[in-house]
PDB file of C-alpha atoms and ligand atoms in Angstrom:
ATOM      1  CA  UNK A   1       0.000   0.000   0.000  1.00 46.00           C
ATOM      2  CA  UNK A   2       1.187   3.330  -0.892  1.00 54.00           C
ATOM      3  CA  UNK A   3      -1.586   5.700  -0.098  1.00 76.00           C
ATOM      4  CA  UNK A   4      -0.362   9.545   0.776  1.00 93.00           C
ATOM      5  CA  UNK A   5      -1.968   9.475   4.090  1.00 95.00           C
ATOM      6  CA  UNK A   6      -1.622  11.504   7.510  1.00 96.00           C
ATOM      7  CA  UNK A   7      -0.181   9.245   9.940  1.00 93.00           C
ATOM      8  CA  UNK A   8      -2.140   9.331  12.652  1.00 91.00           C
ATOM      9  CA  UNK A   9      -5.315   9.772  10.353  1.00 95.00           C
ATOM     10  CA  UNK A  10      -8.249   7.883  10.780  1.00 95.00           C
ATOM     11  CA  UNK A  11      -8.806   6.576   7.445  1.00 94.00           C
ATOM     12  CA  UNK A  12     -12.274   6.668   6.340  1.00 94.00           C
ATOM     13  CA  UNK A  13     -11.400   6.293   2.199  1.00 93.00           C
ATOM     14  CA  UNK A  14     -14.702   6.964   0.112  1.00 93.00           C
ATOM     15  CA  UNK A  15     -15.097   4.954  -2.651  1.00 91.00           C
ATOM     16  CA  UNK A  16     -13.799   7.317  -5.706  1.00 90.00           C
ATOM     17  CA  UNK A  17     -10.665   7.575  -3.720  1.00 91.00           C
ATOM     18  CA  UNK A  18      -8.855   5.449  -6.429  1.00 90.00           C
ATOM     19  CA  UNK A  19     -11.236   7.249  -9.432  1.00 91.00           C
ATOM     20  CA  UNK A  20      -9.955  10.382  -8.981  1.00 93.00           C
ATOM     21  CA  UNK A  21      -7.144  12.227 -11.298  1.00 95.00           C
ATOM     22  CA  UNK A  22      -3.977  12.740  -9.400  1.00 96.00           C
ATOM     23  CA  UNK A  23      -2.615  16.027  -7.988  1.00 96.00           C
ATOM     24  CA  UNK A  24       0.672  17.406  -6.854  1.00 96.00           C
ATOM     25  CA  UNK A  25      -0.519  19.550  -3.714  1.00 97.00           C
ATOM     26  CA  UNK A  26       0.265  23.383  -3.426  1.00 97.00           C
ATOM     27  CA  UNK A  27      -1.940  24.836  -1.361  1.00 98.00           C
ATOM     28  CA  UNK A  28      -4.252  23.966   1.581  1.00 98.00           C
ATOM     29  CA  UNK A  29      -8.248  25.063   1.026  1.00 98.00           C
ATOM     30  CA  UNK A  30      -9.732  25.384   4.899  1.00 98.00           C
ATOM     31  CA  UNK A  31     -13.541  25.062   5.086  1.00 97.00           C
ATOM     32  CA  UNK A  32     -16.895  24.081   7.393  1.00 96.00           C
ATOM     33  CA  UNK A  33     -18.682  22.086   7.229  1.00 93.00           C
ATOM     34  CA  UNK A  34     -22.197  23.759   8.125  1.00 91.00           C
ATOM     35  CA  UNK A  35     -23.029  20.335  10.004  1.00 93.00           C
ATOM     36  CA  UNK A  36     -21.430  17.488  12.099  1.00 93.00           C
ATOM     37  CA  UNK A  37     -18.382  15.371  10.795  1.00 93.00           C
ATOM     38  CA  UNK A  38     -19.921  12.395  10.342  1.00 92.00           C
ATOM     39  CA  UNK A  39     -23.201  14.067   8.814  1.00 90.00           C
ATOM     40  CA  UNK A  40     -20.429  15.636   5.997  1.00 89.00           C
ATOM     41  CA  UNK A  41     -18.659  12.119   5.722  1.00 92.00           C
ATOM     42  CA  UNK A  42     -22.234  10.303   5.119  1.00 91.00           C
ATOM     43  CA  UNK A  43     -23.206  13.610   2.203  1.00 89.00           C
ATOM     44  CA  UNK A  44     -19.792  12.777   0.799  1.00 90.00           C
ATOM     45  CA  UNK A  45     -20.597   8.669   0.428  1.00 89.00           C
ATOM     46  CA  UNK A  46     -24.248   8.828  -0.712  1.00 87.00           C
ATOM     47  CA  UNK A  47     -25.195  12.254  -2.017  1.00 81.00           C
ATOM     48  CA  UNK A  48     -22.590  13.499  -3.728  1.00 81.00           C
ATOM     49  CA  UNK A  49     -20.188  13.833  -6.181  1.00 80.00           C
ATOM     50  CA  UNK A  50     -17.861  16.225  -4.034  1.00 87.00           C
ATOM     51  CA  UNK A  51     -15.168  15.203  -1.487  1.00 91.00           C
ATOM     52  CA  UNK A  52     -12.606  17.134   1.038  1.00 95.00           C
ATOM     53  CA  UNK A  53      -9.175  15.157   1.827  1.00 97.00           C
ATOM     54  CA  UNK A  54      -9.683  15.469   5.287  1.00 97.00           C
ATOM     55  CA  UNK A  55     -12.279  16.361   8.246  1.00 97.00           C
ATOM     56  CA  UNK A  56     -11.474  17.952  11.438  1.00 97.00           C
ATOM     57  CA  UNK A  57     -13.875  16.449  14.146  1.00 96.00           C
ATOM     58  CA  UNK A  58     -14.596  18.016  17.439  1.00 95.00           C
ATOM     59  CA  UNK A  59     -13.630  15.013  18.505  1.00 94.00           C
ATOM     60  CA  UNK A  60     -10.557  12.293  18.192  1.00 95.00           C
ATOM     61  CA  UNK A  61      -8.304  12.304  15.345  1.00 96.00           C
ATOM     62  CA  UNK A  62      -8.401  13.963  11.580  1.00 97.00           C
ATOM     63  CA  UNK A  63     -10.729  11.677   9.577  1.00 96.00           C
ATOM     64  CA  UNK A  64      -8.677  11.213   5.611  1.00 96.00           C
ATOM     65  CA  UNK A  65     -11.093   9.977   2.804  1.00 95.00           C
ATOM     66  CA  UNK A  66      -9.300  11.050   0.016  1.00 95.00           C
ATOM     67  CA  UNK A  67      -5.127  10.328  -0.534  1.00 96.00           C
ATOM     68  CA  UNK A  68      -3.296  13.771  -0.881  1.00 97.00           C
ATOM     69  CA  UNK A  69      -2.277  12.663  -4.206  1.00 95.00           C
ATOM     70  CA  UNK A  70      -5.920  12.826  -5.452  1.00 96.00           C
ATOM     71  CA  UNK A  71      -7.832  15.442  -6.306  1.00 96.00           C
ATOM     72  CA  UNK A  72     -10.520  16.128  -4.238  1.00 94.00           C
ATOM     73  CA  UNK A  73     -13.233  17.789  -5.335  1.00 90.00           C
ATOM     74  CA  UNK A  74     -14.455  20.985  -2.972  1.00 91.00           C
ATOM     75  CA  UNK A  75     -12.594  23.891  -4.701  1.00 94.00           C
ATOM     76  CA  UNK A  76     -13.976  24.486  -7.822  1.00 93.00           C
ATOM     77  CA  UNK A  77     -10.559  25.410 -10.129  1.00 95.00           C
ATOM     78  CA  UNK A  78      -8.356  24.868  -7.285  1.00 96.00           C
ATOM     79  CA  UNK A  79      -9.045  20.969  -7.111  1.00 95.00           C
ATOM     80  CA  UNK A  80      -6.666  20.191 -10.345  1.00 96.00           C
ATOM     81  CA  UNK A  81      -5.223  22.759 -12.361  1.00 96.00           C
ATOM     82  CA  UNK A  82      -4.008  22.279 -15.741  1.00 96.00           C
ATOM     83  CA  UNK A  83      -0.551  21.605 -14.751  1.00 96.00           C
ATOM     84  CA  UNK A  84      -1.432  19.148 -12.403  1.00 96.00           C
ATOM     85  CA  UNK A  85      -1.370  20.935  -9.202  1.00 97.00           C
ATOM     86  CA  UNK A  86      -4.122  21.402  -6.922  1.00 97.00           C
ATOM     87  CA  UNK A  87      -5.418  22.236  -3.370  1.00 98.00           C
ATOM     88  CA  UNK A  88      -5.756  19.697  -0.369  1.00 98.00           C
ATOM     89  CA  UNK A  89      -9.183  20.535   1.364  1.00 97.00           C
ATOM     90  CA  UNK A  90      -9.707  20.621   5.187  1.00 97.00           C
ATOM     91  CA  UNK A  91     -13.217  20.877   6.126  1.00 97.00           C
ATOM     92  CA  UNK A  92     -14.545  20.857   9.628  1.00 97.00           C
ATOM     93  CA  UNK A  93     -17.093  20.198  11.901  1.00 96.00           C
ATOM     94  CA  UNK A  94     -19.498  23.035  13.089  1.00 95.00           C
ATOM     95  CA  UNK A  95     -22.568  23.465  14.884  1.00 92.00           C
ATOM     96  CA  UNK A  96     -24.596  24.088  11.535  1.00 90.00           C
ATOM     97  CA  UNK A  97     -25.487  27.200   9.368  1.00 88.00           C
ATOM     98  CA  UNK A  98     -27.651  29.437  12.089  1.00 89.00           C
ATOM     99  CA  UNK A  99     -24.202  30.006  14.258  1.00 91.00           C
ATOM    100  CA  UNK A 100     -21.422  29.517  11.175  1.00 91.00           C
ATOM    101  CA  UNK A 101     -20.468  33.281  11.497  1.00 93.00           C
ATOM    102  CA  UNK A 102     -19.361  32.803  15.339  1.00 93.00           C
ATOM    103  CA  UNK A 103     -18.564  29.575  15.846  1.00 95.00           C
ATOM    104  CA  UNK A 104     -14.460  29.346  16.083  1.00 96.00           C
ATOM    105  CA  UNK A 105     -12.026  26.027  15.658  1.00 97.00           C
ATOM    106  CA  UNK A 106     -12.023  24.531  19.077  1.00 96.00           C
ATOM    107  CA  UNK A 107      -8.828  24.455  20.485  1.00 96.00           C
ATOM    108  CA  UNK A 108      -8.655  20.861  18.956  1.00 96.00           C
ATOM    109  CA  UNK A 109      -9.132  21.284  15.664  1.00 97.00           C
ATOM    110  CA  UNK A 110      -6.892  23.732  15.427  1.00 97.00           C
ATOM    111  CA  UNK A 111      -4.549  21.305  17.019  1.00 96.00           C
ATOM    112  CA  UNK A 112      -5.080  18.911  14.384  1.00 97.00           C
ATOM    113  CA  UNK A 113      -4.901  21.353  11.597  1.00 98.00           C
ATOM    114  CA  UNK A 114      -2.099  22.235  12.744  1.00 97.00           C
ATOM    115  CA  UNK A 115      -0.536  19.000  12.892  1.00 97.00           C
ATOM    116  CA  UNK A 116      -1.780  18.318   9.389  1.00 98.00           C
ATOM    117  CA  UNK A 117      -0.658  21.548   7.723  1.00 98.00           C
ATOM    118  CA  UNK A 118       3.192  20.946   8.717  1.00 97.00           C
ATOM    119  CA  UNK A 119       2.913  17.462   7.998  1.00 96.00           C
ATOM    120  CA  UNK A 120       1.572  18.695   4.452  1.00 97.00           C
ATOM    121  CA  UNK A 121       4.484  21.745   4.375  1.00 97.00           C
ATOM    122  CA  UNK A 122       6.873  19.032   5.407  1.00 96.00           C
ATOM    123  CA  UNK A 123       6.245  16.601   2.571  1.00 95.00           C
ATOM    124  CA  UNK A 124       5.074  18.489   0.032  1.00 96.00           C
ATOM    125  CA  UNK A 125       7.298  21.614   0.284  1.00 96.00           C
ATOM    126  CA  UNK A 126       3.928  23.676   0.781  1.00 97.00           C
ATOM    127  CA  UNK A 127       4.758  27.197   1.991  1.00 97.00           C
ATOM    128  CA  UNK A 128       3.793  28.356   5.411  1.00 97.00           C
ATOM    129  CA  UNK A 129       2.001  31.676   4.705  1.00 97.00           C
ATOM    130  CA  UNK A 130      -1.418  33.089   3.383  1.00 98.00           C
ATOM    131  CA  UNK A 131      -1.667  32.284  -0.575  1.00 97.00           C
ATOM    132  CA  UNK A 132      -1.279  35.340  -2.511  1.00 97.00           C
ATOM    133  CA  UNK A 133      -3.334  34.413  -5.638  1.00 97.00           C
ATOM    134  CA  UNK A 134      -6.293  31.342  -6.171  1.00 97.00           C
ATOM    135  CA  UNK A 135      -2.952  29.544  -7.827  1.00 97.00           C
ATOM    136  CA  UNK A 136      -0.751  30.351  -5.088  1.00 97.00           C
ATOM    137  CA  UNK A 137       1.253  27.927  -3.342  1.00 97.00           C
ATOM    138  CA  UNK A 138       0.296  28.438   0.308  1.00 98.00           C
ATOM    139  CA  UNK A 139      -2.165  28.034   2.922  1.00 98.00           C
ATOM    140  CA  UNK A 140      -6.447  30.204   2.435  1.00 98.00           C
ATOM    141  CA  UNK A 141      -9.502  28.956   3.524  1.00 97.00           C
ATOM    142  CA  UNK A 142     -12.728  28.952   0.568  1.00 96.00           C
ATOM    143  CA  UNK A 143     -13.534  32.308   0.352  1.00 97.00           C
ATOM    144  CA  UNK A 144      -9.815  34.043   0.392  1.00 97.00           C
ATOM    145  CA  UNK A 145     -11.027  35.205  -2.975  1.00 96.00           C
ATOM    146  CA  UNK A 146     -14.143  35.906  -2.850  1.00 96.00           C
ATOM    147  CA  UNK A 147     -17.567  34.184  -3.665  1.00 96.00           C
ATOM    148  CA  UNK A 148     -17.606  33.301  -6.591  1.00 95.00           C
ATOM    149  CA  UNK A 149     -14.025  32.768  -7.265  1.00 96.00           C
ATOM    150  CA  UNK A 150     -11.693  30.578  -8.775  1.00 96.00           C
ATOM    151  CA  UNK A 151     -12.175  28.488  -5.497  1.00 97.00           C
ATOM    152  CA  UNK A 152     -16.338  28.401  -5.493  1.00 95.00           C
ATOM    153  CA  UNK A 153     -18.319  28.821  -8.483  1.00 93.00           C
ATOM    154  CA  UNK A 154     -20.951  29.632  -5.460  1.00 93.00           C
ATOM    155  CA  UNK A 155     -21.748  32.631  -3.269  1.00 94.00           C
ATOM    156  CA  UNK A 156     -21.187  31.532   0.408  1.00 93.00           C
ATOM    157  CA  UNK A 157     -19.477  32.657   3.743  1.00 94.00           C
ATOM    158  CA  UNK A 158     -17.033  29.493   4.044  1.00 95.00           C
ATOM    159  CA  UNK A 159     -15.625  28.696   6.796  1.00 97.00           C
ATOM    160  CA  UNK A 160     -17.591  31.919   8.723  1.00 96.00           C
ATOM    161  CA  UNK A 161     -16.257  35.057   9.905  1.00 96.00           C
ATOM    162  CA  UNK A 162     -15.032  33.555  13.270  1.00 96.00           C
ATOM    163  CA  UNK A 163     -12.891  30.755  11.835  1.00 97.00           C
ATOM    164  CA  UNK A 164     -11.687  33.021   9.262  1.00 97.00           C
ATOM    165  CA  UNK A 165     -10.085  35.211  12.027  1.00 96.00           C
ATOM    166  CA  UNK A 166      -8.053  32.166  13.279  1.00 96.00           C
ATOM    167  CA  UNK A 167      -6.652  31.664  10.113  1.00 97.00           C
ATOM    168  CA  UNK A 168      -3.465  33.703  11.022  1.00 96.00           C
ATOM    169  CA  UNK A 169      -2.885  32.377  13.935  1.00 96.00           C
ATOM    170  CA  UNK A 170      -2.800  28.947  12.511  1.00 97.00           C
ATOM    171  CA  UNK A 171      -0.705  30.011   9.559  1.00 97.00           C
ATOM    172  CA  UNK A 172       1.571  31.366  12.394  1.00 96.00           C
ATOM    173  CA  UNK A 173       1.929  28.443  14.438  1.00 96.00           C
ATOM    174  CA  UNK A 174       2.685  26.199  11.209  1.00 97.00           C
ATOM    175  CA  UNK A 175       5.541  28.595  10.383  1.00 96.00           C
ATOM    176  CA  UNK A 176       7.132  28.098  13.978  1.00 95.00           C
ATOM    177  CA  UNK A 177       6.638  24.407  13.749  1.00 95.00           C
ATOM    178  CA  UNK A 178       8.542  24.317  10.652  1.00 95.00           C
ATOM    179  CA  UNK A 179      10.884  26.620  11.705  1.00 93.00           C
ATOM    180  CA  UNK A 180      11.882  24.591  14.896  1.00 90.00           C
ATOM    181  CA  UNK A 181      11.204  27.591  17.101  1.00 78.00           C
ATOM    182  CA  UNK A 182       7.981  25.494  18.995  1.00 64.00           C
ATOM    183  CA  UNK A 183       9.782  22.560  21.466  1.00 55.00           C
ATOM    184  CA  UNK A 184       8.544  19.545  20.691  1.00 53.00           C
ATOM    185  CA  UNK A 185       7.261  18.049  24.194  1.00 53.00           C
ATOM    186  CA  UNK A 186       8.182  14.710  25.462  1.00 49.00           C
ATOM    187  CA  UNK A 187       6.171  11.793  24.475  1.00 47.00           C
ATOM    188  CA  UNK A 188       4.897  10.076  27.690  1.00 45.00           C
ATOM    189  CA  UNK A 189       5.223   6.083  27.583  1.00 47.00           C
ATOM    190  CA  UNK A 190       2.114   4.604  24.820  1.00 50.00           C
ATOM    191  CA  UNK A 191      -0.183   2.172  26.023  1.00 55.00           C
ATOM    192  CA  UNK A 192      -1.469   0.382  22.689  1.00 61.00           C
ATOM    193  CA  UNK A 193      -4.661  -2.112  21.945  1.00 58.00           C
ATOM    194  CA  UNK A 194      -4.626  -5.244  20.811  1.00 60.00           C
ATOM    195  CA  UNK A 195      -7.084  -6.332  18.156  1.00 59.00           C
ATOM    196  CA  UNK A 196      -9.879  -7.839  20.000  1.00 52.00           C
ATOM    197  CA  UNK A 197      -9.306  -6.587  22.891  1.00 52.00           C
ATOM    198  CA  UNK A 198     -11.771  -6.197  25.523  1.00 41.00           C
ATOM    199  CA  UNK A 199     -11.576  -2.171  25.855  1.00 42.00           C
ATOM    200  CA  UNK A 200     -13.910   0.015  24.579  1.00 44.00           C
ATOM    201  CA  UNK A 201     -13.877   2.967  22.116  1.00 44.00           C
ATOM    202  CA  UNK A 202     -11.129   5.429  23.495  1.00 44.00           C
ATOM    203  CA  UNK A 203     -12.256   9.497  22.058  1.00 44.00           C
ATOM    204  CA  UNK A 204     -10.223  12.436  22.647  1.00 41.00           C
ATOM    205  CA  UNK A 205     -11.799  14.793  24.966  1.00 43.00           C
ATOM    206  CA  UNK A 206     -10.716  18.305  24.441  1.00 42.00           C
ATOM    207  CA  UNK A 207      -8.257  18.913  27.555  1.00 45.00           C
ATOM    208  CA  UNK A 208     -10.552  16.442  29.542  1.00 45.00           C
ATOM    209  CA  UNK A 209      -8.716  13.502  29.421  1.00 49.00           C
ATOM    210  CA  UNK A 210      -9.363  10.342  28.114  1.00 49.00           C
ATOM    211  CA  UNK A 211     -12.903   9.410  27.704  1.00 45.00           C
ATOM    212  CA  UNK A 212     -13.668   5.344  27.699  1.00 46.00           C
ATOM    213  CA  UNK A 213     -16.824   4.968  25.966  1.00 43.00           C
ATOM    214  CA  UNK A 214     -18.393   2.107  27.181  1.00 39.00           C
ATOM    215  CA  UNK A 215     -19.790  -0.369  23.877  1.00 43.00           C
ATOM    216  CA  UNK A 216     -21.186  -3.763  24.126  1.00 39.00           C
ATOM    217  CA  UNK A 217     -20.927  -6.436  21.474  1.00 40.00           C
ATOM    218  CA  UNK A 218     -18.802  -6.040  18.637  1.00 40.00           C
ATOM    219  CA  UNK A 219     -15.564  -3.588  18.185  1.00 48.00           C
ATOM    220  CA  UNK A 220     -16.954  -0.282  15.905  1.00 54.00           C
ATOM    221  CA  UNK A 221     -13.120   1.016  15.412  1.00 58.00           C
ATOM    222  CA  UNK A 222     -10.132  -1.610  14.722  1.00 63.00           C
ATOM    223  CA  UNK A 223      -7.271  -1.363  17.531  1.00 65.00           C
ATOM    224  CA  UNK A 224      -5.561   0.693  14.358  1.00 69.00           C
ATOM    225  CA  UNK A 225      -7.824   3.113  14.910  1.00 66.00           C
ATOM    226  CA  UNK A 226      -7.930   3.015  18.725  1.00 61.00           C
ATOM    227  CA  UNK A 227      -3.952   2.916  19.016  1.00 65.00           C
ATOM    228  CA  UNK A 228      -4.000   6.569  16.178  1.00 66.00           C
ATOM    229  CA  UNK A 229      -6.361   8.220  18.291  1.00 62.00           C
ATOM    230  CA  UNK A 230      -3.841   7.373  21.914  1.00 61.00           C
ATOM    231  CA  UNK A 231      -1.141   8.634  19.752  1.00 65.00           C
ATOM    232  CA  UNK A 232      -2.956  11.773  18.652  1.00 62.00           C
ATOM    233  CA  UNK A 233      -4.159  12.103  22.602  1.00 57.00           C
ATOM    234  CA  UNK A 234      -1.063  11.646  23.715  1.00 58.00           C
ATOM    235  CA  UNK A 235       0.623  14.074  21.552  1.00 60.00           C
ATOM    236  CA  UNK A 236      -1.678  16.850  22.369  1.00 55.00           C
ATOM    237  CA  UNK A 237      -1.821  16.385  26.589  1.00 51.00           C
ATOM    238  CA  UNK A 238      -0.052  14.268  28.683  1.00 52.00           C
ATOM    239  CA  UNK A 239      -0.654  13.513  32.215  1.00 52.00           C
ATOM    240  CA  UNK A 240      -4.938  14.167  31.662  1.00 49.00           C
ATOM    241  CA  UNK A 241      -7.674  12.009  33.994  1.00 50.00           C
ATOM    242  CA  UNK A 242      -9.392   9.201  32.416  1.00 49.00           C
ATOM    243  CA  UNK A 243     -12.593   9.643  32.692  1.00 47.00           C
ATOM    244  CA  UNK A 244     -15.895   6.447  31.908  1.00 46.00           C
ATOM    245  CA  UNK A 245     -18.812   7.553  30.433  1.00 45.00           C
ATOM    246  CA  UNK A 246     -21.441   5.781  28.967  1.00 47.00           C
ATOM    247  CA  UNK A 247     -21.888   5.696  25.126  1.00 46.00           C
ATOM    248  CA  UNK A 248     -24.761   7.628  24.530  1.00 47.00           C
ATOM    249  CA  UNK A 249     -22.966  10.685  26.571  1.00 45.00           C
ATOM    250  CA  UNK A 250     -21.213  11.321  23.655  1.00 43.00           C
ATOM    251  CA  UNK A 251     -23.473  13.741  21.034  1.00 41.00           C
ATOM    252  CA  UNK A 252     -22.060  13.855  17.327  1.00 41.00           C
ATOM    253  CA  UNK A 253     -19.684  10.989  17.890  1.00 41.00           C
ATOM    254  CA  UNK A 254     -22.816   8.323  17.432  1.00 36.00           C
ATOM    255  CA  UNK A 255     -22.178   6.068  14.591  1.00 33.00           C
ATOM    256  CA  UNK A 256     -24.649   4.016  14.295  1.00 31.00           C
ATOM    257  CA  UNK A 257     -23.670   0.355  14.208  1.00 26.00           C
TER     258      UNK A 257
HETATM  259 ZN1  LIG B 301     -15.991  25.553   1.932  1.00 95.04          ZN
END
C-alpha cells in the first residue's frame, strides 16, 4: 500500500478515492462544514459527487477519505489545475449554518490542523504563509477570494467570519513548527490495543482527558484506529484524567452500528 496518508489519520477512504485524477498539492483550502463530521462524511458517500481530503472532528483524530495525491473535489478550479497541481481541502465540523459566522475552531481542531498543515508543508514543500493568488502555493480557507471565485463557483461565507479570524494564527503556528522555534514536548510512555481486545472505544476529549466509551458487542473502530487516536491524545496532553462515560454521553460521535 502506498496511499499519501496523515499518519495518525483515521482513514475513512470513500469509494472514488482510487477514481480520482492525481494532484501534486500546493496549497491547503480550509472550510466548514455547516453540520457534524460524520453528517459531511455520510453527504460525501451517498449524495454526492464532491469530497474534502480530510475532516477535522470536534472530537478524536483527523478523519482522511481522500489520498493527498488525489484530487478532491471541494474547490472548484483549485481541485486540479491544468498543470497538475491542486489544493488539499480541510473541512470541519461546526454546529450548523444558524451560528457559522461565530462559531471558532475549538482548540482541537486547530490542534489537528495544525498538525496536518506541517505534515503537508513538510512533505510536500507547501509554503507556510497566506496564498497570494487562487494559484498560489500556500495556505487560504474557501472564500480568500471571494464568492464566486476561482475556489467556489458559489456565493457563500465558508468557513464563517469567526474561523476566518483564526486563520493567522494557525498560519503562524505552522511557520514556527517548521521553523523549529515550537519545542517539541516529550512523548509520555504509549499504552497500545490489541485487536480484540476487551476495551472500549477510546475518544479524545478536548483537555478532559481520556474518555472510555463504554460499547457492548462487537468492536466499531479496529485497535488501528484506537492505538492513532492514543497517539494523537497523547501528543496533544499528557498527564490528563481518564474519565468512563457511557456511550450515549457522547453527542455527534454516534455512529450508528
Ligand atoms: Zn468551503
Amino acid at each position: 500500500m502506498n496511499r499519501a496518508l496523515l499518519p495518525d489519520s483515521i482513514e475513512k477512504l470513500l469509494p472514488e478515492w482510487s477514481s480520482q485524477a492525481r494532484i501534486v498539492p500546493t496549497q491547503i483550502i480550509l472550510h466548514t462544514i455547516v453540520g457534524s463530521a460524520l453528517g459531511a462524511y455520510n453527504g460525501f458517500l451517498k449524495n454526492s459527487n464532491l469530497e474534502s481530503h480530510l475532516i477535522a472532528p470536534y472530537v478524536g483524530a483527523m478523519w482522511q477519505l481522500i489520498p493527498f495525491d488525489r484530487s478532491a473535489d471541494a474547490n472548484y478550479r483549485a481541485n486540479r489545475r491544468p498543470d497538475g497541481t491542486g489544493a488539499v481541502s480541510i473541512e470541519t465540523e461546526d454546529n450548523g449554518q444558524a451560528t457559522i459566522a461565530n462559531t471558532p475552531w475549538t482548540a482541537h481542531q486547530i490542534d489537528i490542523i495544525v498538525d496536518a498543515c506541517v505534515y503537508l508543508c513538510r512533505t510536500y514543500g507547501i509554503p507556510p504563509r497566506l496564498c497570494r493568488t487562487p494559484s498560489d502555493p500556500g495556505i487560504g480557507y474557501h472564500t480568500l477570494f471571494g464568492a464566486p471565485s476561482e475556489w467556489t463557483p458559489v456565493a457563500k461565507s465558508c468557513p464563517g467570519a469567526a474561523r476566518i479570524a483564526q486563520v493567522p494564527g494557525i498560519i503562524a503556528r505552522v511557520a514556527a513548527e517548521l521553523a523549529g522555534t515550537k519545542p517539541t514536548p516529550a512523548q509520555p510512555a504509549q499504552r497500545t490495543f490489541n485487536e480484540g481486545e476487551d476495551m472500549d472505544l477510546i475518544v479524545i476529549c478536548e483537555g478532559k482527558g481520556i474518555w472510555h466509551v463504554q460499547r457492548h458487542g462487537a468492536a466499531f473502530i479496529s485497535a488501528a484506529e484506537k492505538n492513532a487516536i492514543l497517539a494523537a491524545y497523547l501528543k496533544a496532553s499528557a498527564s490528563l484524567p481518564e474519565i468512563t462515560v457511557s456511550e450515549g454521553a457522547l453527542p455527534g460521535y454516534g455512529i450508528s452500528a
